[in-house]
């Protein structure tokens, strides 16, 4: 027999520290018009190079965190466990692939071409056979990757081990770029942000990437109860390898780390407004009166807004934080008679955690009808 | 100029324990077909009886927590602060009302008729003038409330101070019920669950209520970062005083405390399925094969499922927890040839934290087409 | 009968969102040699001025949070609830005092003299009769407080409502100071830090204070599950009203907000080292070798260290965070033969969240014997 | 120069979900008189059998969690990765050992003898050469382990895969026990508690063990921000392999999972009182008076107390939770004149989350002088 108390108590057994491994988080970043927003990490290691976990762990971690796609990119040239782990360069993909299929995580075949600077480390995604990338001359390896159809990006361009004093763009990178052998660049890697890489991405039309470069178990590097791994948001027509490839070659990505977003305004602006819900009724504010608009932020990002110019005929708050998953009121107050004639009230905010360039935030416009 | 120390200080301003008081939580309990699900607390005190906060605090707390409606129900007969706080029985409502209007929280005029057992304490909602409830004879007070149109419910029927040994239904309650003077009963109050009250509600067609009976600041009694106050879910046609009144008189409520729900099956079943999202494609499972259905639980309640009978031709997991805000896979495996002929696979789960009666869980049926 | 499962389950009932109100936190800030470190808040309001809670709530909150002493400092001149709350200026103290006695929280009789700038708002602690402070002339009120033996401090000197454009020291404050009528100043109030006040405290030998100025329930303003209210640390010879008074008049205080500490080096340095535990064995490091010292931070403050000059003959980490309640290794590596002759290795770190002045961090020296 | 955008970014670097991997938690379970309380996990896997992490990860995890000692116990007979991971049975220990030395984690050489039931799976700790345990006959393997000096324990005796219907003790286990080849038994493994094993441990004088049996990254199985892995507490004379071995052979252990402790009363009672601090002044309570004793619980375990018999001449609370890291008052009230003559007040509480046997809690006595 099951008494009332027992029913209630039974319930609580599940609130322990036991992580069941049986549920998947949802990363609350919305889709934008025309595209799915895929959450991806394209730079990951396993015991098959210098990582410390079995390839299936990477799929399991990605599924649990809510990622849509990953690339396991073990080093071609650096395999410190090779005395004990004996396999070719395609093996980590092969081991992970069946689980990825079962879990519906898109697994992209990849490898990291690992050389001294220049050109440094490069990831090649969408390759067919990683073994063929083991070449003496780095250019041969890169060309081989490209011949296999690879999307190639420069990893951690400001990594202190390779560029200790300043983050430089080398002649060799220009050469790669000019020959169609360099398509993207990591603006963020692991826990480092490279503002120079952001500028280069904008200037040279490179796809921006943001990856974990994880070697250890993911939760050893990121506290998933309060944060998230760095990831590349890919705005794709479909959640498939092909959809991701098309989006990467079309520069439809954003950088997402520590609840901060970096990208182009044509991406970030729709992403911002797709995160929000509020009623669009005419405000009908007059001088001396005020109105409260309740804004629901459906996303997991606290958007921090800073007023960039005073309103014409009205006051709006200078600083607003639209807290993730909560409702925040925006109070608009008429401060002159000008407001009575205004058909539309435009409020311009800078979004402090959405960046277009190292020194430039996204500016968004809230536009309310007033009459 | 921006010095390094300022950076540090600036930085701490944001990630503090400072609760801004400027955002409103969302209680993730979905609407059901035909009704809005309003989150309500109909039993609340202030300094105007034996509570310890000013009436406006109750509105602010309700808004921040995401409640839709509250009733401030100060005691008529018990006012221990009356030496210092001098006002009539309508005063706490009057003080709170302007803020409730501004915040769009429905504030219901109410009072607690506070007598020894029988009949114990009774809340009267939707009254017009609380002062008229100050009467020598309890029946006079109750009749006055009813004449004002009140919805009347019995508070904490199993409160140890009044019913120390057992929770009894008295002759006087039958009399109230027979005379249309008793419409509801608290199945849960503060931190106590009364299974007898749940049985009576079902037998006697009383509206079930679940209230905090809060006297101190709400966060002194409930940790809102991990839990929630007990509340009455009201399934209303509109978020108005009238909408709530109609729903209460029609018994369209559910009890919600500690992520546990109690109510009638015609309420709880649609609430359960409105919480979930999953694809409804035909499964096409054959003997020996299996399929994974990913179920998204959009609500804030972890639903705990327990299989109540074996599938016909297939296996389904015995225990499943559909974690709040996450995706949980349900794997169905064909275990006999019977499954090949099954047009529909019905899986029957008991939901351990959804109760109909003290000894009875809600049973839900997941029905998947197989062909 | 109580089965094995039930025992285990029983346990979990307590991990709900219910805050029992029956336990007291410990604020992990250690004592320093010669003094107890008392955690105090000297600026608090109730419904008896413009606050929103009953005075006993302030004692209960203080006890639960782990505070040692509070002053309820209701405004003399501003009592917006006076239509409903009818009492003299001593009443909030009288109501709170019995509970403070029972809970062993030191309750200091106080009042806030509430005037326009200059001199603005002043708190008078240790008074005997608040009613006598109700005077037309502010100087009469201040002198009356002083005659009662008060310790007087300037509240929120940079409050925008009174000093919108810049934070100024007025002639009137010089006059108060010169006449022994001003003893302290709030360097932090509520959620605002006043660097000017910190400079003045250091220049003019004023006691530094840090108070919440709380009006609403404390948990409505601060999230106590992750943070703490701003508080004045008082380094006293005893946990008594007299002990606190002596310490305040002797400037033995520190400011503590958002896990940041501000004070004089003779206070902060012993506080820092009293927070830590590590073995003091000789390191015996030679060129090319390294040693790991495990440092336990027993306090609740994450100390953020930044190396201020290179070691002589050795390398030490540039940035270290000594996490609260955890053990952090410090690895020292010999980098030249000089280290072989060093009797003592001195490592100099700036502590980024311990401030002496607006632009000056505390510098601490870790000194290890090497031979 | 420091621009505003940099401030923003700088700021996000700190409050990320980034787990530094550079600090070690403290498991707040106190030492008991005469012994250090070592936190140990003696059942752990790596990629060298059927685990999914590199051996060094196990040391790193143990150090970060605050464990004192671990045993990597890869299966002798089950090595599913052997196609790719090619090494002998000593290899995982050899890889992990240097890091364990550096981190001061005691690493115990071990192996899991992995057979069908009976005798099921057995761990052998303190062996010298795991390769010699690869034997056709299980008795040969066990004897070899014992000849190497092993402490041998039965793993997960109630594991459903081997004992689906009931947890039985087999003749073979009696034989092992009689021949000095079985010294301990897992009372808890992974997330399962075996009450039968607890009874056997008590009856047959076997050492109780509690281990994670972790295969995946530890944080994939346990949420270390709110809980802890199951562990064996070892009460040792020193934190060394030898100290642990002596304690295990002397049955000085306790089981610790989900903030629940299981062991013998001679262990649990001193552990309980070593967790607490309170003043031991005479109470001097008379009939009608009451006294408050503030009890500080320095440990990380919430102790749940239930009064087992009424006081003689006084009342004490029926239920008390001594919250971890907090101060809880215990109020004793004289209820008859008997108390005036009592020299000592004894209060008897059962500790609901400290078990001696499946149906038996530890009873503790708080003894206060009254005169």
mmCIF file of N, CA, C and O in Angstrom, chain A residues 108-154:
data_model
loop_
_atom_site.group_PDB
_atom_site.id
_atom_site.type_symbol
_atom_site.label_atom_id
_atom_site.label_comp_id
_atom_site.label_asym_id
_atom_site.label_seq_id
_atom_site.Cartn_x
_atom_site.Cartn_y
_atom_site.Cartn_z
ATOM 1 N N UNK A 108 30.545 15.549 -37.763
ATOM 2 C CA UNK A 108 31.261 15.963 -38.975
ATOM 3 C C UNK A 108 32.671 15.402 -38.937
ATOM 4 O O UNK A 108 33.382 15.563 -37.944
ATOM 5 N N UNK A 109 33.055 14.755 -40.003
ATOM 6 C CA UNK A 109 34.408 14.180 -40.063
ATOM 7 C C UNK A 109 35.394 15.343 -40.222
ATOM 8 O O UNK A 109 35.215 16.215 -41.075
ATOM 9 N N UNK A 110 36.427 15.334 -39.395
ATOM 10 C CA UNK A 110 37.342 16.470 -39.380
ATOM 11 C C UNK A 110 38.713 16.047 -38.905
ATOM 12 O O UNK A 110 38.925 14.898 -38.496
ATOM 13 N N UNK A 111 39.657 16.979 -38.981
ATOM 14 C CA UNK A 111 41.005 16.742 -38.458
ATOM 15 C C UNK A 111 41.660 18.087 -38.229
ATOM 16 O O UNK A 111 41.272 19.098 -38.839
ATOM 17 N N UNK A 112 42.653 18.095 -37.338
ATOM 18 C CA UNK A 112 43.392 19.331 -37.092
ATOM 19 C C UNK A 112 44.798 19.180 -37.662
ATOM 20 O O UNK A 112 45.571 18.320 -37.230
ATOM 21 N N UNK A 113 45.092 20.020 -38.636
ATOM 22 C CA UNK A 113 46.440 20.085 -39.203
ATOM 23 C C UNK A 113 47.245 20.966 -38.258
ATOM 24 O O UNK A 113 46.904 22.134 -38.050
ATOM 25 N N UNK A 114 48.284 20.409 -37.671
ATOM 26 C CA UNK A 114 48.874 20.964 -36.460
ATOM 27 C C UNK A 114 50.327 21.331 -36.709
ATOM 28 O O UNK A 114 51.221 20.479 -36.583
ATOM 29 N N UNK A 115 50.548 22.568 -37.075
ATOM 30 C CA UNK A 115 51.901 22.988 -37.448
ATOM 31 C C UNK A 115 52.315 24.228 -36.659
ATOM 32 O O UNK A 115 51.483 24.902 -36.064
ATOM 33 N N UNK A 116 53.616 24.520 -36.719
ATOM 34 C CA UNK A 116 54.093 25.741 -36.085
ATOM 35 C C UNK A 116 53.613 26.947 -36.898
ATOM 36 O O UNK A 116 53.151 26.804 -38.040
ATOM 37 N N UNK A 117 53.721 28.109 -36.315
ATOM 38 C CA UNK A 117 53.246 29.344 -36.947
ATOM 39 C C UNK A 117 54.347 29.910 -37.836
ATOM 40 O O UNK A 117 55.502 29.987 -37.379
ATOM 41 N N UNK A 118 54.027 30.395 -39.030
ATOM 42 C CA UNK A 118 52.786 30.194 -39.759
ATOM 43 C C UNK A 118 52.745 28.815 -40.404
ATOM 44 O O UNK A 118 53.802 28.248 -40.611
ATOM 45 N N UNK A 119 51.550 28.314 -40.757
ATOM 46 C CA UNK A 119 50.242 28.943 -40.564
ATOM 47 C C UNK A 119 49.593 28.576 -39.237
ATOM 48 O O UNK A 119 48.468 28.977 -39.017
ATOM 49 N N UNK A 120 50.286 27.855 -38.347
ATOM 50 C CA UNK A 120 49.653 27.448 -37.096
ATOM 51 C C UNK A 120 48.728 26.262 -37.272
ATOM 52 O O UNK A 120 48.918 25.444 -38.177
ATOM 53 N N UNK A 121 47.715 26.189 -36.433
ATOM 54 C CA UNK A 121 46.799 25.049 -36.473
ATOM 55 C C UNK A 121 45.565 25.381 -37.320
ATOM 56 O O UNK A 121 45.014 26.473 -37.208
ATOM 57 N N UNK A 122 45.180 24.429 -38.122
ATOM 58 C CA UNK A 122 44.018 24.623 -39.002
ATOM 59 C C UNK A 122 43.085 23.423 -38.860
ATOM 60 O O UNK A 122 43.538 22.272 -38.907
ATOM 61 N N UNK A 123 41.808 23.669 -38.743
ATOM 62 C CA UNK A 123 40.847 22.563 -38.760
ATOM 63 C C UNK A 123 40.255 22.417 -40.158
ATOM 64 O O UNK A 123 39.924 23.418 -40.801
ATOM 65 N N UNK A 124 40.145 21.173 -40.566
ATOM 66 C CA UNK A 124 39.494 20.876 -41.854
ATOM 67 C C UNK A 124 38.234 20.070 -41.568
ATOM 68 O O UNK A 124 38.315 18.971 -41.013
ATOM 69 N N UNK A 125 37.085 20.644 -41.909
ATOM 70 C CA UNK A 125 35.799 19.975 -41.686
ATOM 71 C C UNK A 125 35.312 19.364 -42.995
ATOM 72 O O UNK A 125 35.652 19.839 -44.071
ATOM 73 N N UNK A 126 34.449 18.376 -42.885
ATOM 74 C CA UNK A 126 33.780 17.753 -44.032
ATOM 75 C C UNK A 126 34.770 16.984 -44.910
ATOM 76 O O UNK A 126 34.547 16.850 -46.119
ATOM 77 N N UNK A 127 35.853 16.480 -44.336
ATOM 78 C CA UNK A 127 36.787 15.676 -45.132
ATOM 79 C C UNK A 127 36.238 14.265 -45.286
ATOM 80 O O UNK A 127 35.264 13.882 -44.640
ATOM 81 N N UNK A 128 36.888 13.507 -46.159
ATOM 82 C CA UNK A 128 36.431 12.132 -46.391
ATOM 83 C C UNK A 128 37.396 11.114 -45.802
ATOM 84 O O UNK A 128 36.991 10.024 -45.407
ATOM 85 N N UNK A 129 38.678 11.459 -45.785
ATOM 86 C CA UNK A 129 39.665 10.497 -45.283
ATOM 87 C C UNK A 129 40.805 11.254 -44.606
ATOM 88 O O UNK A 129 41.648 11.860 -45.266
ATOM 89 N N UNK A 130 40.820 11.209 -43.288
ATOM 90 C CA UNK A 130 41.810 11.985 -42.537
ATOM 91 C C UNK A 130 43.217 11.445 -42.730
ATOM 92 O O UNK A 130 44.199 12.187 -42.638
ATOM 93 N N UNK A 131 43.335 10.181 -43.045
ATOM 94 C CA UNK A 131 44.680 9.596 -43.185
ATOM 95 C C UNK A 131 45.486 10.275 -44.286
ATOM 96 O O UNK A 131 46.702 10.387 -44.192
ATOM 97 N N UNK A 132 44.781 10.753 -45.304
ATOM 98 C CA UNK A 132 45.492 11.369 -46.433
ATOM 99 C C UNK A 132 46.052 12.743 -46.093
ATOM 100 O O UNK A 132 46.794 13.336 -46.866
ATOM 101 N N UNK A 133 45.702 13.251 -44.900
ATOM 102 C CA UNK A 133 46.205 14.561 -44.501
ATOM 103 C C UNK A 133 47.555 14.465 -43.792
ATOM 104 O O UNK A 133 48.147 15.478 -43.418
ATOM 105 N N UNK A 134 48.036 13.261 -43.609
ATOM 106 C CA UNK A 134 49.340 13.093 -42.968
ATOM 107 C C UNK A 134 50.417 13.284 -44.032
ATOM 108 O O UNK A 134 50.799 12.343 -44.716
ATOM 109 N N UNK A 135 50.890 14.513 -44.171
ATOM 110 C CA UNK A 135 51.832 14.871 -45.239
ATOM 111 C C UNK A 135 52.985 15.666 -44.649
ATOM 112 O O UNK A 135 52.803 16.411 -43.678
ATOM 113 N N UNK A 136 54.151 15.566 -45.256
ATOM 114 C CA UNK A 136 55.294 16.314 -44.745
ATOM 115 C C UNK A 136 55.082 17.818 -44.881
ATOM 116 O O UNK A 136 55.271 18.578 -43.929
ATOM 117 N N UNK A 137 54.679 18.230 -46.057
ATOM 118 C CA UNK A 137 54.538 19.661 -46.329
ATOM 119 C C UNK A 137 53.130 20.102 -45.939
ATOM 120 O O UNK A 137 52.138 19.509 -46.369
ATOM 121 N N UNK A 138 53.049 21.150 -45.145
ATOM 122 C CA UNK A 138 51.743 21.589 -44.667
ATOM 123 C C UNK A 138 50.821 21.975 -45.822
ATOM 124 O O UNK A 138 49.614 21.716 -45.784
ATOM 125 N N UNK A 139 51.408 22.578 -46.887
ATOM 126 C CA UNK A 139 50.565 22.971 -48.011
ATOM 127 C C UNK A 139 49.950 21.756 -48.695
ATOM 128 O O UNK A 139 48.815 21.809 -49.151
ATOM 129 N N UNK A 140 50.688 20.689 -48.715
ATOM 130 C CA UNK A 140 50.143 19.456 -49.284
ATOM 131 C C UNK A 140 48.951 18.958 -48.460
ATOM 132 O O UNK A 140 47.936 18.510 -48.994
ATOM 133 N N UNK A 141 49.101 19.053 -47.161
ATOM 134 C CA UNK A 141 48.001 18.606 -46.298
ATOM 135 C C UNK A 141 46.767 19.481 -46.511
ATOM 136 O O UNK A 141 45.640 18.991 -46.631
ATOM 137 N N UNK A 142 46.978 20.790 -46.572
ATOM 138 C CA UNK A 142 45.850 21.719 -46.743
ATOM 139 C C UNK A 142 45.174 21.498 -48.086
ATOM 140 O O UNK A 142 43.943 21.440 -48.192
ATOM 141 N N UNK A 143 46.001 21.359 -49.106
ATOM 142 C CA UNK A 143 45.417 21.147 -50.453
ATOM 143 C C UNK A 143 44.653 19.825 -50.506
ATOM 144 O O UNK A 143 43.593 19.735 -51.120
ATOM 145 N N UNK A 144 45.191 18.813 -49.872
ATOM 146 C CA UNK A 144 44.493 17.525 -49.838
ATOM 147 C C UNK A 144 43.116 17.697 -49.178
ATOM 148 O O UNK A 144 42.100 17.194 -49.666
ATOM 149 N N UNK A 145 43.111 18.418 -48.065
ATOM 150 C CA UNK A 145 41.845 18.651 -47.371
ATOM 151 C C UNK A 145 40.871 19.361 -48.303
ATOM 152 O O UNK A 145 39.709 18.967 -48.446
ATOM 153 N N UNK A 146 41.373 20.387 -48.971
ATOM 154 C CA UNK A 146 40.497 21.164 -49.865
ATOM 155 C C UNK A 146 39.983 20.315 -51.013
ATOM 156 O O UNK A 146 38.817 20.437 -51.416
ATOM 157 N N UNK A 147 40.836 19.452 -51.494
ATOM 158 C CA UNK A 147 40.395 18.568 -52.581
ATOM 159 C C UNK A 147 39.301 17.603 -52.119
ATOM 160 O O UNK A 147 38.469 17.172 -52.897
ATOM 161 N N UNK A 148 39.334 17.304 -50.836
ATOM 162 C CA UNK A 148 38.249 16.471 -50.283
ATOM 163 C C UNK A 148 37.001 17.310 -50.003
ATOM 164 O O UNK A 148 35.994 16.808 -49.511
ATOM 165 N N UNK A 149 37.076 18.619 -50.288
ATOM 166 C CA UNK A 149 35.893 19.486 -50.112
ATOM 167 C C UNK A 149 35.856 20.206 -48.786
ATOM 168 O O UNK A 149 34.810 20.745 -48.390
ATOM 169 N N UNK A 150 36.992 20.273 -48.112
ATOM 170 C CA UNK A 150 36.980 20.782 -46.732
ATOM 171 C C UNK A 150 36.689 22.271 -46.630
ATOM 172 O O UNK A 150 37.050 23.065 -47.495
ATOM 173 N N UNK A 151 36.022 22.611 -45.519
ATOM 174 C CA UNK A 151 35.932 23.979 -45.015
ATOM 175 C C UNK A 151 37.086 24.093 -44.015
ATOM 176 O O UNK A 151 37.169 23.310 -43.067
ATOM 177 N N UNK A 152 37.979 25.061 -44.247
ATOM 178 C CA UNK A 152 39.222 25.138 -43.462
ATOM 179 C C UNK A 152 39.246 26.424 -42.653
ATOM 180 O O UNK A 152 38.952 27.507 -43.178
ATOM 181 N N UNK A 153 39.526 26.300 -41.347
ATOM 182 C CA UNK A 153 39.621 27.541 -40.545
ATOM 183 C C UNK A 153 40.849 27.523 -39.649
ATOM 184 O O UNK A 153 41.373 26.481 -39.270
ATOM 185 N N UNK A 154 41.275 28.737 -39.344
ATOM 186 C CA UNK A 154 42.474 28.965 -38.535
ATOM 187 C C UNK A 154 42.076 28.886 -37.053
ATOM 188 O O UNK A 154 41.220 29.633 -36.598
#
